[in-house]
Amino acid sequence: MTNDCTDSYSALLRGARRFHETEYEGDRSLMARLSHGQEPDVLIIACSDSRVDPALIFSTRPGDIFVVRVVANLVPSRRPGDATAHAVMAAVEYGVKALGVSHVVVCGHSHCGGIKAAMDAARGQEPPPFECLGPWVALAEGACREVLAEDSATKRTDAETATAAEQRSVLKSLANLRSYAWIQDRVESGDLALHGWWFDIDTGELWTAGAETGGFSITA
């Protein structure tokens, strides 16, 4: 019997060979150009979830987007001396300051396990038994508590509550980005635009947040 883990690992190696054959042994003008540097105009902060690969969803090629992937696409607010933010914001800072991207997108998605864990914690349930995951998803608890407070005055289904929490967390991450002066200054000068997106795994639809209201609507 073939080991599934071995099959998965071998599939990656076969994929690497196909990529080499396509991009290096065939028409290699793109990769030859990229070997001298990158000039992406868009930075996307996306979830680590295997179902939501930004390069695949947005039909991009190498060099098109600078991607930061982290559980639940969370962005911590600026807190000097707090190393929690460094892993995410080091990449964002490089994209904004060194690469000069014009757009930063926070892209959430449906069925997000990280937001579900934050929702469970906001409801008073035990945090997940992980050394690092619990403290990280706690960053989304504020957004989750807001949504739960609203539920007392609305009649949402469980699925609608989950969606609201995922989208609210995106908006919180956008606000947290603005807590960094070097981002807010660029936004105010018009050199940088911030965007909130939410991808529906069930339908493949992309929802975007309105600049004025923060409400999400289907775009694609």
Coordinates of C-alpha atoms in Angstrom, one line a residue:
M1 CA 0.0 0.0 0.0
T2 CA 1.3 3.4 -0.9
N3 CA 1.8 5.9 1.9
D4 CA -0.4 9.0 1.5
C5 CA 2.3 11.2 3.0
T6 CA 4.8 9.9 0.5
D7 CA 2.4 10.5 -2.4
S8 CA 1.8 14.1 -1.3
Y9 CA 5.5 14.8 -1.0
S10 CA 6.2 13.2 -4.3
A11 CA 3.5 15.3 -5.9
L12 CA 5.2 18.4 -4.8
L13 CA 8.5 17.3 -6.4
R14 CA 6.7 16.5 -9.6
G15 CA 5.1 19.9 -9.5
A16 CA 8.6 21.5 -9.1
R17 CA 9.8 19.7 -12.1
R18 CA 6.9 20.8 -14.2
F19 CA 7.4 24.4 -13.1
H20 CA 11.0 24.2 -14.1
E21 CA 10.2 22.7 -17.5
T22 CA 7.5 25.4 -18.1
E23 CA 9.2 28.5 -16.7
Y24 CA 12.9 27.8 -17.2
E25 CA 13.3 25.4 -20.1
G26 CA 10.5 26.9 -22.1
D27 CA 9.9 30.6 -22.4
R28 CA 11.9 31.9 -19.5
S29 CA 11.6 35.6 -20.2
L30 CA 9.5 36.2 -17.1
M31 CA 11.7 34.4 -14.6
A32 CA 14.8 35.8 -16.2
R33 CA 13.4 39.3 -15.6
L34 CA 12.4 38.4 -12.1
S35 CA 15.8 37.1 -11.2
H36 CA 17.0 40.7 -11.2
G37 CA 14.3 41.8 -8.7
Q38 CA 10.6 42.1 -8.0
E39 CA 8.2 45.0 -8.5
P40 CA 4.8 43.9 -7.2
D41 CA 2.2 46.6 -6.9
V42 CA -0.2 44.7 -4.5
L43 CA 0.5 43.2 -1.1
I44 CA -2.1 40.6 0.1
I45 CA -2.4 39.5 3.7
A46 CA -4.2 36.2 3.4
C47 CA -5.0 33.2 5.6
S48 CA -2.7 30.1 5.8
D49 CA -5.7 28.0 4.9
S50 CA -4.8 25.6 2.1
R51 CA -8.1 26.3 0.3
V52 CA -7.5 30.0 -0.3
D53 CA -4.3 30.4 -2.3
P54 CA -4.2 34.1 -3.5
A55 CA -2.1 33.3 -6.6
L56 CA -4.6 30.7 -7.7
I57 CA -7.8 32.7 -6.8
F58 CA -6.6 35.9 -8.5
S59 CA -4.9 34.2 -11.5
T60 CA -1.6 35.9 -10.9
R61 CA 1.9 35.0 -12.2
P62 CA 5.2 35.1 -10.3
G63 CA 6.1 38.6 -9.4
D64 CA 2.5 40.0 -9.5
I65 CA 1.7 40.0 -5.8
F66 CA 3.6 40.1 -2.5
V67 CA 1.9 37.7 -0.2
V68 CA 1.8 37.4 3.6
R69 CA 0.0 34.3 4.8
V70 CA -0.8 33.9 8.5
V71 CA -3.6 32.1 10.4
A72 CA -6.9 34.0 10.0
N73 CA -5.2 36.8 8.0
L74 CA -4.8 38.8 11.3
V75 CA -2.8 42.0 11.7
P76 CA -1.9 43.0 15.2
S77 CA -2.1 46.7 16.2
R78 CA 1.1 48.6 16.8
R79 CA 2.3 48.0 20.4
P80 CA 6.0 49.0 20.8
G81 CA 8.1 46.1 22.2
D82 CA 5.5 43.5 21.4
A83 CA 7.1 40.8 19.2
T84 CA 3.8 39.3 18.3
A85 CA 3.4 41.7 15.4
H86 CA 6.9 41.3 14.0
A87 CA 6.3 38.2 11.8
V88 CA 3.5 39.8 9.9
M89 CA 4.5 43.4 10.0
A90 CA 8.1 42.8 9.0
A91 CA 6.8 41.5 5.7
V92 CA 4.3 44.3 5.4
E93 CA 7.0 46.9 6.1
Y94 CA 9.2 45.4 3.5
G95 CA 6.4 45.5 0.9
V96 CA 5.4 49.0 1.7
K97 CA 8.8 50.6 2.3
A98 CA 11.2 48.6 0.2
L99 CA 9.0 47.4 -2.7
G100 CA 6.7 50.5 -2.7
V101 CA 3.4 48.6 -3.2
S102 CA 0.4 50.8 -3.9
H103 CA -2.2 48.5 -2.5
V104 CA -2.5 46.4 0.7
V105 CA -5.3 43.9 0.8
V106 CA -6.5 42.0 3.9
C107 CA -8.3 39.0 2.5
G108 CA -10.4 36.8 4.8
H109 CA -12.6 33.8 3.8
S110 CA -15.5 31.6 4.8
H111 CA -15.1 28.6 7.1
C112 CA -12.0 30.1 8.7
G113 CA -10.8 27.9 11.5
G114 CA -8.9 30.6 13.1
I115 CA -11.9 32.9 13.4
K116 CA -14.0 30.0 14.7
A117 CA -11.4 29.4 17.4
A118 CA -11.7 33.1 18.3
M119 CA -15.5 32.9 18.3
D120 CA -15.4 29.9 20.6
A121 CA -13.1 31.8 23.0
A122 CA -15.4 34.9 22.8
R123 CA -18.3 32.6 23.9
G124 CA -16.3 31.5 26.9
Q125 CA -15.2 28.1 25.6
E126 CA -11.8 26.6 26.3
P127 CA -9.1 27.9 24.0
P128 CA -7.5 25.4 21.6
P129 CA -4.8 23.2 23.2
F130 CA -1.9 24.7 21.2
E131 CA 1.1 26.6 22.5
C132 CA 1.1 29.3 19.9
L133 CA -2.3 29.3 18.2
G134 CA -4.5 30.3 21.1
P135 CA -2.7 33.6 21.8
W136 CA -2.6 34.4 18.1
V137 CA -6.3 34.0 17.4
A138 CA -7.1 35.9 20.5
L139 CA -6.3 38.9 18.4
A140 CA -9.7 38.4 16.7
E141 CA -11.7 38.0 19.9
G142 CA -12.6 41.7 20.0
A143 CA -14.2 41.5 16.6
C144 CA -16.0 38.3 17.6
R145 CA -17.4 39.8 20.8
E146 CA -18.8 42.7 18.8
V147 CA -20.6 40.4 16.4
L148 CA -21.9 38.3 19.3
A149 CA -23.2 41.4 21.0
E150 CA -25.0 42.4 17.8
D151 CA -26.6 38.9 17.6
S152 CA -28.7 39.7 20.6
A153 CA -30.5 42.3 18.5
T154 CA -30.5 40.4 15.2
K155 CA -31.7 37.0 14.0
R156 CA -28.6 35.6 12.2
T157 CA -28.1 32.0 11.4
D158 CA -24.9 30.3 12.7
A159 CA -23.4 30.6 9.2
E160 CA -24.3 34.3 9.0
T161 CA -22.7 34.9 12.4
A162 CA -19.5 33.2 11.3
T163 CA -19.4 35.3 8.1
A164 CA -20.0 38.5 10.1
A165 CA -17.1 37.6 12.4
E166 CA -14.8 36.8 9.5
Q167 CA -15.6 40.1 7.8
R168 CA -15.5 42.2 11.0
S169 CA -12.0 40.7 11.7
V170 CA -10.9 41.9 8.2
L171 CA -12.0 45.4 9.1
K172 CA -10.2 45.3 12.5
S173 CA -7.0 44.3 10.7
L174 CA -7.3 47.2 8.4
A175 CA -7.7 49.5 11.4
N176 CA -4.7 47.9 13.0
L177 CA -2.7 48.6 9.8
R178 CA -3.5 52.3 10.2
S179 CA -2.0 52.2 13.7
Y180 CA 1.4 52.2 12.0
A181 CA 2.4 55.8 11.2
W182 CA 4.3 54.8 8.1
I183 CA 1.2 53.2 6.7
Q184 CA -1.3 55.9 7.7
D185 CA 1.0 58.6 6.3
R186 CA 1.1 56.9 2.9
V187 CA -2.7 56.4 3.0
E188 CA -3.3 60.1 3.7
S189 CA -0.8 61.2 0.9
G190 CA -2.6 58.9 -1.6
D191 CA 0.4 56.7 -2.1
L192 CA -1.2 53.7 -0.6
A193 CA -4.7 52.2 -0.6
L194 CA -6.0 49.7 1.9
H195 CA -8.7 47.1 0.9
G196 CA -10.8 44.5 2.8
W197 CA -11.8 41.4 0.9
W198 CA -13.6 38.2 1.8
F199 CA -13.6 35.1 -0.3
D200 CA -16.6 32.6 -0.2
I201 CA -15.2 29.1 -0.5
D202 CA -18.7 27.7 -1.2
T203 CA -19.5 29.9 -4.2
G204 CA -16.1 31.3 -5.3
E205 CA -17.4 34.8 -5.0
L206 CA -15.2 37.7 -3.8
W207 CA -16.7 40.3 -1.5
T208 CA -15.1 43.7 -1.0
A209 CA -15.6 46.2 1.8
G210 CA -17.0 49.6 0.9
A211 CA -14.5 52.4 1.6
E212 CA -17.2 54.5 3.4
T213 CA -19.5 52.1 5.1
G214 CA -17.2 49.0 5.6
G215 CA -20.1 46.9 4.5
F216 CA -19.2 43.9 2.2
S217 CA -20.7 43.3 -1.2
I218 CA -20.1 40.9 -4.0
T219 CA -17.6 42.1 -6.5
A220 CA -16.7 39.1 -8.5

